[in-house]
PDB file of C-alpha atoms in Angstrom:
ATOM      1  CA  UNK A  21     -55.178 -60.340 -34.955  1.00 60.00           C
ATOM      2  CA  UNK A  22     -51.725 -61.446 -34.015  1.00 72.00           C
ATOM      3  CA  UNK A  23     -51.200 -58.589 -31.686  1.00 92.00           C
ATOM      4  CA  UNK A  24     -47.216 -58.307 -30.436  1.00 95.00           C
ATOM      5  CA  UNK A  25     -45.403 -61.734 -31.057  1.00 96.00           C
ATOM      6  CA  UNK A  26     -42.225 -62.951 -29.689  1.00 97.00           C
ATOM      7  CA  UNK A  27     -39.605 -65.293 -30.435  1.00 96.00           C
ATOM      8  CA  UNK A  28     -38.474 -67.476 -28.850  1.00 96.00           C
ATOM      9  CA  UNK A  29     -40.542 -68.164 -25.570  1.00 95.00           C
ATOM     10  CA  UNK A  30     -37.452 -70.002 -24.305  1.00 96.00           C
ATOM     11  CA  UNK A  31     -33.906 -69.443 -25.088  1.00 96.00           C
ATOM     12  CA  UNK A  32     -30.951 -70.924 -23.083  1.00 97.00           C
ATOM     13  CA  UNK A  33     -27.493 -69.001 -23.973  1.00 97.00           C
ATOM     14  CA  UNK A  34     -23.863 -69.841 -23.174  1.00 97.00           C
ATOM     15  CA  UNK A  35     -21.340 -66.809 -21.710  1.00 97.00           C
ATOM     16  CA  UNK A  36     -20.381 -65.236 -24.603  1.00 97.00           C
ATOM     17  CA  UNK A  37     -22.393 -65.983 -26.907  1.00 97.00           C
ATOM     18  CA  UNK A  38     -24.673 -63.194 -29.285  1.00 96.00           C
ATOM     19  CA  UNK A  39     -28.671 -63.895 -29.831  1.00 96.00           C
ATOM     20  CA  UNK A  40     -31.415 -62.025 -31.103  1.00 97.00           C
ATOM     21  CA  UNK A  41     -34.592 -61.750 -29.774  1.00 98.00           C
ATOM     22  CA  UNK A  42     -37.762 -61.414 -31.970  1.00 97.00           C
ATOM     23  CA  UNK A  43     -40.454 -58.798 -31.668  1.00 97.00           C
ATOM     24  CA  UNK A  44     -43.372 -57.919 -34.119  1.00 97.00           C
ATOM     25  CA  UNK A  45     -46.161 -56.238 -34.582  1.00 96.00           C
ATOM     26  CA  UNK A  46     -49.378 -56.124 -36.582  1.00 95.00           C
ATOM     27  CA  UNK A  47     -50.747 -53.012 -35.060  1.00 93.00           C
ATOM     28  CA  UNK A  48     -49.238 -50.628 -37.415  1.00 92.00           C
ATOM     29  CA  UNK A  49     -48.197 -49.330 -33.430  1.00 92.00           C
ATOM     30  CA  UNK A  50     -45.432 -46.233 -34.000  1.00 90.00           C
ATOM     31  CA  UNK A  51     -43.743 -46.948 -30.348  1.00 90.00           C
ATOM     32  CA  UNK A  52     -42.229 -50.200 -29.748  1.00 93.00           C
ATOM     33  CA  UNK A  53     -39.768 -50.767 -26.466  1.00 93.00           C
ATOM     34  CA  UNK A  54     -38.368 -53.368 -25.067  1.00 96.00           C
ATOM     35  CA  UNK A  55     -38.635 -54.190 -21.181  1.00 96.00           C
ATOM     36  CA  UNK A  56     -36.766 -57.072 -18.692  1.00 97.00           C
ATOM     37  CA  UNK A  57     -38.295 -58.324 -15.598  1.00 97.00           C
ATOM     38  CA  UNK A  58     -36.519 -59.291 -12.638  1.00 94.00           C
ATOM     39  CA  UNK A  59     -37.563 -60.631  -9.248  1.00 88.00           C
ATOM     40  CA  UNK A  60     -37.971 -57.778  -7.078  1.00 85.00           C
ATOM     41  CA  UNK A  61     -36.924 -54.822  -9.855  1.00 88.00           C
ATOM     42  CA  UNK A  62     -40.299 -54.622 -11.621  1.00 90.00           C
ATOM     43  CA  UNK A  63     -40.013 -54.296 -15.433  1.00 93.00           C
ATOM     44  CA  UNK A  64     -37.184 -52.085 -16.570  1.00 94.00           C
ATOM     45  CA  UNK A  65     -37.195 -50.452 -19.774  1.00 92.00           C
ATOM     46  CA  UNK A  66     -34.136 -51.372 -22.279  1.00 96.00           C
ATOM     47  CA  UNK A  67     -34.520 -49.800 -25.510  1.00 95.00           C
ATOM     48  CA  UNK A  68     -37.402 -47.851 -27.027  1.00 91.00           C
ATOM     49  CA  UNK A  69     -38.501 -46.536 -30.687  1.00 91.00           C
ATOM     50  CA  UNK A  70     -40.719 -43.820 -31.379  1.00 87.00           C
ATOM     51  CA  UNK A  71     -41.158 -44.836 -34.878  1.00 90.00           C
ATOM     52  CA  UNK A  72     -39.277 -46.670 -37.646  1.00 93.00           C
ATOM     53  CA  UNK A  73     -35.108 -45.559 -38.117  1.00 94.00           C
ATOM     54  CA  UNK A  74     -35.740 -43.869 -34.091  1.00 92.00           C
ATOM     55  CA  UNK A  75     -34.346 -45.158 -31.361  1.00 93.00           C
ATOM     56  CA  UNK A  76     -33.278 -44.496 -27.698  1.00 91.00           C
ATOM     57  CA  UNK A  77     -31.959 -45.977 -24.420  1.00 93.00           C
ATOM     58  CA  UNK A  78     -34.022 -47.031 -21.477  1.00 90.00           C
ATOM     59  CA  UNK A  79     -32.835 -47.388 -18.215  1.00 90.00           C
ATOM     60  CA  UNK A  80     -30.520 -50.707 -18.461  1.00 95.00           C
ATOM     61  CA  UNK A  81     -29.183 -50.668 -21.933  1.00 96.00           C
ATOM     62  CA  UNK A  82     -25.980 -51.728 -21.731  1.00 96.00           C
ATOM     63  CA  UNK A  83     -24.986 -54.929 -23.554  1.00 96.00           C
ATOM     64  CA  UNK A  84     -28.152 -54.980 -25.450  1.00 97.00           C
ATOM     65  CA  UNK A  85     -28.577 -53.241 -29.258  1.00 97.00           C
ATOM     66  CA  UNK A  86     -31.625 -52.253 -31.433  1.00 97.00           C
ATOM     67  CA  UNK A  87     -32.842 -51.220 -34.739  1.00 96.00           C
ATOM     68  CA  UNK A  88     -35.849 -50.455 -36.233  1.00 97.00           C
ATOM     69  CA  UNK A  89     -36.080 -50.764 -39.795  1.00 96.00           C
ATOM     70  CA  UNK A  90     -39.934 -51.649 -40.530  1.00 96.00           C
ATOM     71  CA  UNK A  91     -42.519 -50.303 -38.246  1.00 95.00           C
ATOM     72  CA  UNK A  92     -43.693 -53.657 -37.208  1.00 96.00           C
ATOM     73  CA  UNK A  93     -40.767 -55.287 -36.065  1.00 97.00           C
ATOM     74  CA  UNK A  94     -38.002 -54.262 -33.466  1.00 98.00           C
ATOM     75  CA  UNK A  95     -35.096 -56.632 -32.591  1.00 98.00           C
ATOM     76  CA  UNK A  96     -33.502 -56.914 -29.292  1.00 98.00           C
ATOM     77  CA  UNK A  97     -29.820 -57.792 -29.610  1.00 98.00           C
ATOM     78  CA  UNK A  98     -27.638 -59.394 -26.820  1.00 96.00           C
ATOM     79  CA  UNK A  99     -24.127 -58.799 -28.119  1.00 91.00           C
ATOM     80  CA  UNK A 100     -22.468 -61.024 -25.528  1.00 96.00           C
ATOM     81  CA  UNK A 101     -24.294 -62.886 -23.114  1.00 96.00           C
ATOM     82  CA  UNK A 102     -23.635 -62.896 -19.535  1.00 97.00           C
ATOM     83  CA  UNK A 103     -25.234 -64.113 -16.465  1.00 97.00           C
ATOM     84  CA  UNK A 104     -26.673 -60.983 -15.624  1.00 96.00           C
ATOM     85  CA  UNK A 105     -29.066 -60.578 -18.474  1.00 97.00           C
ATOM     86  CA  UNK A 106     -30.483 -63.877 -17.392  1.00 97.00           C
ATOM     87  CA  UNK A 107     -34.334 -62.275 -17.201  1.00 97.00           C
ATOM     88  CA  UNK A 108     -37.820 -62.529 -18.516  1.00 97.00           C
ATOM     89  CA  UNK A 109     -37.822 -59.699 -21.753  1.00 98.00           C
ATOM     90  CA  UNK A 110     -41.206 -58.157 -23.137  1.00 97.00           C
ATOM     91  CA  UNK A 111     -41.807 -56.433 -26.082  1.00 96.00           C
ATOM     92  CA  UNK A 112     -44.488 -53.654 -26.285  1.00 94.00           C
ATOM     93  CA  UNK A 113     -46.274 -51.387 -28.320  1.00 93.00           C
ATOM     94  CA  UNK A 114     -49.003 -48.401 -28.621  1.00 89.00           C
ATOM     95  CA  UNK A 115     -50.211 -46.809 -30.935  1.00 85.00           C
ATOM     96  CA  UNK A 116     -49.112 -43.514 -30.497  1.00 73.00           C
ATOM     97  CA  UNK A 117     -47.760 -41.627 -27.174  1.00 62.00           C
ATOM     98  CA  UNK A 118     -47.429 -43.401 -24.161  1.00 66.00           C
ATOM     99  CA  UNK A 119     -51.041 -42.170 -23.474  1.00 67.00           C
ATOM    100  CA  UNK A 120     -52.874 -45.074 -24.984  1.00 76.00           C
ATOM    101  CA  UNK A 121     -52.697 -48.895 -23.899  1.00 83.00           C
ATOM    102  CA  UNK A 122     -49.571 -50.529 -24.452  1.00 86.00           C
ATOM    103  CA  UNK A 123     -49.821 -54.382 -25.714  1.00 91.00           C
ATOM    104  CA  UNK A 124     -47.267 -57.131 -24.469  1.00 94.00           C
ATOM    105  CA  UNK A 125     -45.958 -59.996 -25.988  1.00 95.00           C
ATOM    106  CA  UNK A 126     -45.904 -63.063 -24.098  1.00 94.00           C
ATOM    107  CA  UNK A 127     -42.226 -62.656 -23.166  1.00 96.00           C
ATOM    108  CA  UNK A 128     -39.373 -64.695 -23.244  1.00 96.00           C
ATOM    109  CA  UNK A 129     -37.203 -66.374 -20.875  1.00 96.00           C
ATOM    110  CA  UNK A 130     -33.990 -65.882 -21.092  1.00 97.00           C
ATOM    111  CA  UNK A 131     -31.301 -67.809 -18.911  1.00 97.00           C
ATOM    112  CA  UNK A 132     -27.210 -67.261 -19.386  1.00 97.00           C
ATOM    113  CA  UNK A 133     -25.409 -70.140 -18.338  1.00 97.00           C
TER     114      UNK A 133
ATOM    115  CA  UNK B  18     -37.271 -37.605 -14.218  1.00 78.00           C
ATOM    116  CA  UNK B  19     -40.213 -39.706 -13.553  1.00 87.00           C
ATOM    117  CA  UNK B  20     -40.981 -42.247 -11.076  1.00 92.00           C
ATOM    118  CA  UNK B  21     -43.584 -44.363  -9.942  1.00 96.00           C
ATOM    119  CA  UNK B  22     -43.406 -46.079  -5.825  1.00 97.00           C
ATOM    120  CA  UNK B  23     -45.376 -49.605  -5.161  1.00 97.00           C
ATOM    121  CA  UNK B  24     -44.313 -50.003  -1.822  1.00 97.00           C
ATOM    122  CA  UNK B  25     -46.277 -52.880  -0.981  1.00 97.00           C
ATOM    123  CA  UNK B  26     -44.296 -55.672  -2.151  1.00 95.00           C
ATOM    124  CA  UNK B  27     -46.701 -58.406  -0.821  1.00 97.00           C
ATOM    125  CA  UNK B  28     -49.970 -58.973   0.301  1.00 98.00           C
ATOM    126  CA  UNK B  29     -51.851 -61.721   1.491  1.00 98.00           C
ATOM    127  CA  UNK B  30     -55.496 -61.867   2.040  1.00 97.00           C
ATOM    128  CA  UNK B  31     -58.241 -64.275   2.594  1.00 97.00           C
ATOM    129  CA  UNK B  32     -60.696 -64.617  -0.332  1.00 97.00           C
ATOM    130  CA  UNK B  33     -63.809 -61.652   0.084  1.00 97.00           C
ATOM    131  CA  UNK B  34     -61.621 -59.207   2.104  1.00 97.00           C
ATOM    132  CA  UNK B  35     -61.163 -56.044   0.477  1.00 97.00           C
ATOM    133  CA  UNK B  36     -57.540 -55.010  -0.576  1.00 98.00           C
ATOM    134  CA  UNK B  37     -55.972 -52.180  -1.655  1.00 98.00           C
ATOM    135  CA  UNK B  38     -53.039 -51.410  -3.724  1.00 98.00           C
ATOM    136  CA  UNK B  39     -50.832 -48.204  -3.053  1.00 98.00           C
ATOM    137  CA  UNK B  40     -49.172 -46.217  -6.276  1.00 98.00           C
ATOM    138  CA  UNK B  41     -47.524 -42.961  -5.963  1.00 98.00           C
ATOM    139  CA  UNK B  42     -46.257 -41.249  -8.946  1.00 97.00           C
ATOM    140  CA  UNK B  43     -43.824 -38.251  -9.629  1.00 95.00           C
ATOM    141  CA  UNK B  44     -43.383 -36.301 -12.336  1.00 92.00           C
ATOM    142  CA  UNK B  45     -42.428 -32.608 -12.871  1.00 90.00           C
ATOM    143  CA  UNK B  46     -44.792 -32.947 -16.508  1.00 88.00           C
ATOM    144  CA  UNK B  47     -48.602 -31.652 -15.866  1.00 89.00           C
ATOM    145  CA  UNK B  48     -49.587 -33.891 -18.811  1.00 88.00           C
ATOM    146  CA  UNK B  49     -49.821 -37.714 -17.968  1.00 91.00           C
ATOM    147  CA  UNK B  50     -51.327 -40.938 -17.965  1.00 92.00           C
ATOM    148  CA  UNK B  51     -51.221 -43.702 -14.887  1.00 94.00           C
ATOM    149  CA  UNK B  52     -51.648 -47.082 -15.698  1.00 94.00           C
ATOM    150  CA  UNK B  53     -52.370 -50.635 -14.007  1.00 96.00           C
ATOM    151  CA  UNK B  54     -51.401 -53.810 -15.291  1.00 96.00           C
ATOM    152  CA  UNK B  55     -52.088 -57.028 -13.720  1.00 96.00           C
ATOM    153  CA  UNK B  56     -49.679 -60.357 -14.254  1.00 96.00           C
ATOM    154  CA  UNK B  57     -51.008 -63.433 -13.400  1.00 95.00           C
ATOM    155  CA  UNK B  58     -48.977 -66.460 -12.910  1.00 94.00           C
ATOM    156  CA  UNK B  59     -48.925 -67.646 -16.340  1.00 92.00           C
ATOM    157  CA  UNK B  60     -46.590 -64.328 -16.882  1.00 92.00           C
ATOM    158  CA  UNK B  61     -48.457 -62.170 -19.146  1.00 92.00           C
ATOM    159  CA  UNK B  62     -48.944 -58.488 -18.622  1.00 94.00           C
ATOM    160  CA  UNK B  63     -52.793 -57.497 -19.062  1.00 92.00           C
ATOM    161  CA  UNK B  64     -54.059 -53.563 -19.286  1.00 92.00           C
ATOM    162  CA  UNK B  65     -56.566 -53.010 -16.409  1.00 94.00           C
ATOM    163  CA  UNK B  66     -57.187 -49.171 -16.520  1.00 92.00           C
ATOM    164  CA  UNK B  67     -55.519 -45.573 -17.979  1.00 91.00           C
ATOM    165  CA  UNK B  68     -56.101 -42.259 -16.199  1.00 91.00           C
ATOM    166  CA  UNK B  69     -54.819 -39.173 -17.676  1.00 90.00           C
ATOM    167  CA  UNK B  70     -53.626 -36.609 -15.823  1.00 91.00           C
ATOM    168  CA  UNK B  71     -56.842 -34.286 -16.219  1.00 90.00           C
ATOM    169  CA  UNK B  72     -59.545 -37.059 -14.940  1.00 87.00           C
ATOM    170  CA  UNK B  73     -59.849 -37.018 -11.472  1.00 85.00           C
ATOM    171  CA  UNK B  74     -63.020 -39.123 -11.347  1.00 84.00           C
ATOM    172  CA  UNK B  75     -62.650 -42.328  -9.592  1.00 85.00           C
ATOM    173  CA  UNK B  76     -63.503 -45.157 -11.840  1.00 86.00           C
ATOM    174  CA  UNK B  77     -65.255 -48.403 -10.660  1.00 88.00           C
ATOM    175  CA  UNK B  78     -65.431 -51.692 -12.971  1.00 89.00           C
ATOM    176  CA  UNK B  79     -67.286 -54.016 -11.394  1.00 93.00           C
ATOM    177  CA  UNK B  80     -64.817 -55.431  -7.963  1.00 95.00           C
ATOM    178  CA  UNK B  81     -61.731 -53.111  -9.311  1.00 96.00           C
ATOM    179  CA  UNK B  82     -62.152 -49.394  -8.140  1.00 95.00           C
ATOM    180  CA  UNK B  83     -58.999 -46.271  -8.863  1.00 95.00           C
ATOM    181  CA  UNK B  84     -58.722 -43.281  -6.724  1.00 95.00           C
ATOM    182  CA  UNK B  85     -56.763 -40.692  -8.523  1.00 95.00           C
ATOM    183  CA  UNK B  86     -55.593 -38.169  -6.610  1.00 94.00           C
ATOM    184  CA  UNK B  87     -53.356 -35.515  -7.915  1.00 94.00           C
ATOM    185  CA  UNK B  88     -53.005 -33.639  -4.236  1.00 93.00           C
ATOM    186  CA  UNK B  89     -51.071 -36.941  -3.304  1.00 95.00           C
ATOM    187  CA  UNK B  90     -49.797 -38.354  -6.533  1.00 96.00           C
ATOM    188  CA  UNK B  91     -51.374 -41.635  -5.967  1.00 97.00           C
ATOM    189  CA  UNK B  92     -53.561 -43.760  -8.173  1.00 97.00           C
ATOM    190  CA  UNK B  93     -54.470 -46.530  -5.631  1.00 97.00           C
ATOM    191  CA  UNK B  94     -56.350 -49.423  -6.996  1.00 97.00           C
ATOM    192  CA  UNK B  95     -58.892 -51.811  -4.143  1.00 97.00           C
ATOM    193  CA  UNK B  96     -60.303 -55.096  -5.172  1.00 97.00           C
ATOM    194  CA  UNK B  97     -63.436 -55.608  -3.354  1.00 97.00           C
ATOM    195  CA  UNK B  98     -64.631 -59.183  -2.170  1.00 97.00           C
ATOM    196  CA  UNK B  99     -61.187 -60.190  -3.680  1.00 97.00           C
ATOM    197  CA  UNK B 100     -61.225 -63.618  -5.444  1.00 97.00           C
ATOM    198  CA  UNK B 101     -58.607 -66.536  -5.853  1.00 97.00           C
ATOM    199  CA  UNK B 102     -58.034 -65.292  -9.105  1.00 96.00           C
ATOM    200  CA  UNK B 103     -57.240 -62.142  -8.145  1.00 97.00           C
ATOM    201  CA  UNK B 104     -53.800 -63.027  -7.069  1.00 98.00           C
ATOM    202  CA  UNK B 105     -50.980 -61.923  -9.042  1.00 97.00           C
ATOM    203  CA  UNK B 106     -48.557 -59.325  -9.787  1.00 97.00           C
ATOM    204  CA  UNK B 107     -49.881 -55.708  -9.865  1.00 98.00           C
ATOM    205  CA  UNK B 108     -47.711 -52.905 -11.932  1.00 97.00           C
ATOM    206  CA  UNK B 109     -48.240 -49.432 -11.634  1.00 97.00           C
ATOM    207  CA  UNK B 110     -47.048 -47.468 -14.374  1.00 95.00           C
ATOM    208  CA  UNK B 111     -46.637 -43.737 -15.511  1.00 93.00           C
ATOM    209  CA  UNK B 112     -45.977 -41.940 -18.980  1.00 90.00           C
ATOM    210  CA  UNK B 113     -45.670 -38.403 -19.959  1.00 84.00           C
ATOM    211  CA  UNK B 114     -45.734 -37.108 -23.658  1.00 77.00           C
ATOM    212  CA  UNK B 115     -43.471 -35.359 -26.173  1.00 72.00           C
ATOM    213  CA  UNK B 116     -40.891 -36.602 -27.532  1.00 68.00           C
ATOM    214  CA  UNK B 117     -39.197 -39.102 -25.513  1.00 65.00           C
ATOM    215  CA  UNK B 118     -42.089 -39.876 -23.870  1.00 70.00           C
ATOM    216  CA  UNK B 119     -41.962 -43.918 -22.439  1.00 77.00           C
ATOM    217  CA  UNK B 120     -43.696 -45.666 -20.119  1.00 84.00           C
ATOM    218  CA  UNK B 121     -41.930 -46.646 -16.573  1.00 89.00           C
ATOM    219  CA  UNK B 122     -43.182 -49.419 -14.422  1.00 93.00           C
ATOM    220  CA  UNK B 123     -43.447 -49.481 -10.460  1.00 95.00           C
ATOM    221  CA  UNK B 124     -41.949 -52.666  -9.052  1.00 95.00           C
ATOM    222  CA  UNK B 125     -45.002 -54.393  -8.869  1.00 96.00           C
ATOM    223  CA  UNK B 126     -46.956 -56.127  -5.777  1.00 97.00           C
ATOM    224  CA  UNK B 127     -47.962 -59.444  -5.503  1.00 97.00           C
ATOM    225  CA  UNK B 128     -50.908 -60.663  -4.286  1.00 98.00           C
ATOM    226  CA  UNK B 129     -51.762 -63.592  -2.745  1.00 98.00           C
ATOM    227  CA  UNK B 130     -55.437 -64.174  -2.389  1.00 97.00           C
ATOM    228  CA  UNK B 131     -55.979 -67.336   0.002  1.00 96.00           C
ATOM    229  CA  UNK B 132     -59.342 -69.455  -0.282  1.00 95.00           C
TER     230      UNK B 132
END
């Protein structure tokens, strides 16, 4: 069982330039989100999904886009990189309301140069 | 709104002490769950424990103890006899149901757990 998978681990970005980051599940999980981690700033929630063709803002969306068109997978967008979105992002998802354990990917590293 | 406070940042203890880790929640929703997560240094994020907001017992799992305590809005978390591999990054987090429920992270304490 694959659990949440994300691609890539690494990923080094110019200014400027658009990337997508990979998230997918095997969990048939309803709520997906997506979460950076900064020193300091804990992890911050980006974008969520409450089920496939749903989604909302987190706390720090801005200059980041999502869609969910199949329940396992949920893309992360970075429309145009900058320095400040350098961060470590994690996907997660649960099966149902927040209630239950939520499952992480293994994150990736993201640095804006 | 909701919120959870971890305002330990850092600790540092020598291996076998006892250590405890401070959460305080808030929330205006009388239906929740409070969460711990632990992150060791290879970086990934592993479930420890859930507590819903209508179990007060304490829960003990071998050296990892909760006290839930609604009067206070703290789920505090001690590691007893605390081990090398104990150190790491410990998140608090807090979600409420309907339907934009999420889940929202403390900032997370690290500890350092010194042989």
């Amino acid at each position: 069982n694959a659990g949440v998978t994300q691609t890539p681990k690494f990923q080094v970005l110019k200014t400027g330039q658009s990337m997508t980051l990979q998230c997918a599940q095997d969990m048939n999980h309803e709520y997906m989100s997506w979460y950076r981690q900064d020193p300091g700033m804990g992890l911050r929630l980006i974008h969520y999904s409450v089920g496939a063709g749903i989604t909302d803002q987190g706390e720090v969306p801005n200059g980041y886009n999502v869609s969910r068109s199949t329940t396992e997978d949920f893309p992360l967008r970075l429309l145009s990189a900058a320095p400040s979105q350098t961060s470590v992002y994690f996907c997660a998802s649960s099966q149902n309301r927040w209630g239950l354990e939520a499952f992480f990917g293994q994150g990736t590293r993201l640095t804006v140069v | 709104a909701q919120k959870v406070t971890q305002a330990q940042t850092e600790i540092s203890v020598v291996e076998k002490e006892d250590v405890t880790l401070d959460c305080v929640y808030e929330t205006r929703d009388t239906t929740y769950y409070l969460f711990w997560y632990k992150q060791p240094p290879s970086g990934e994020l592993v479930f420890l424990i859930r507590r819903n907001s209508f179990d007060e017992q304490n829960e003990i799992s071998g050296r990892y103890s909760w006290n839930f305590q609604k009067s206070t809005s703290s789920f505090n978390f001690t590691i007893t006899a605390s081990q090398v591999v104990d150190s790491a990054v410990y998140f608090c987090a807090l979600s409420v149901t309907g339907a934009n429920s999420k889940l929202t992270f403390g900032k997370g304490i690290t500890l350092s757990v010194r042989p």
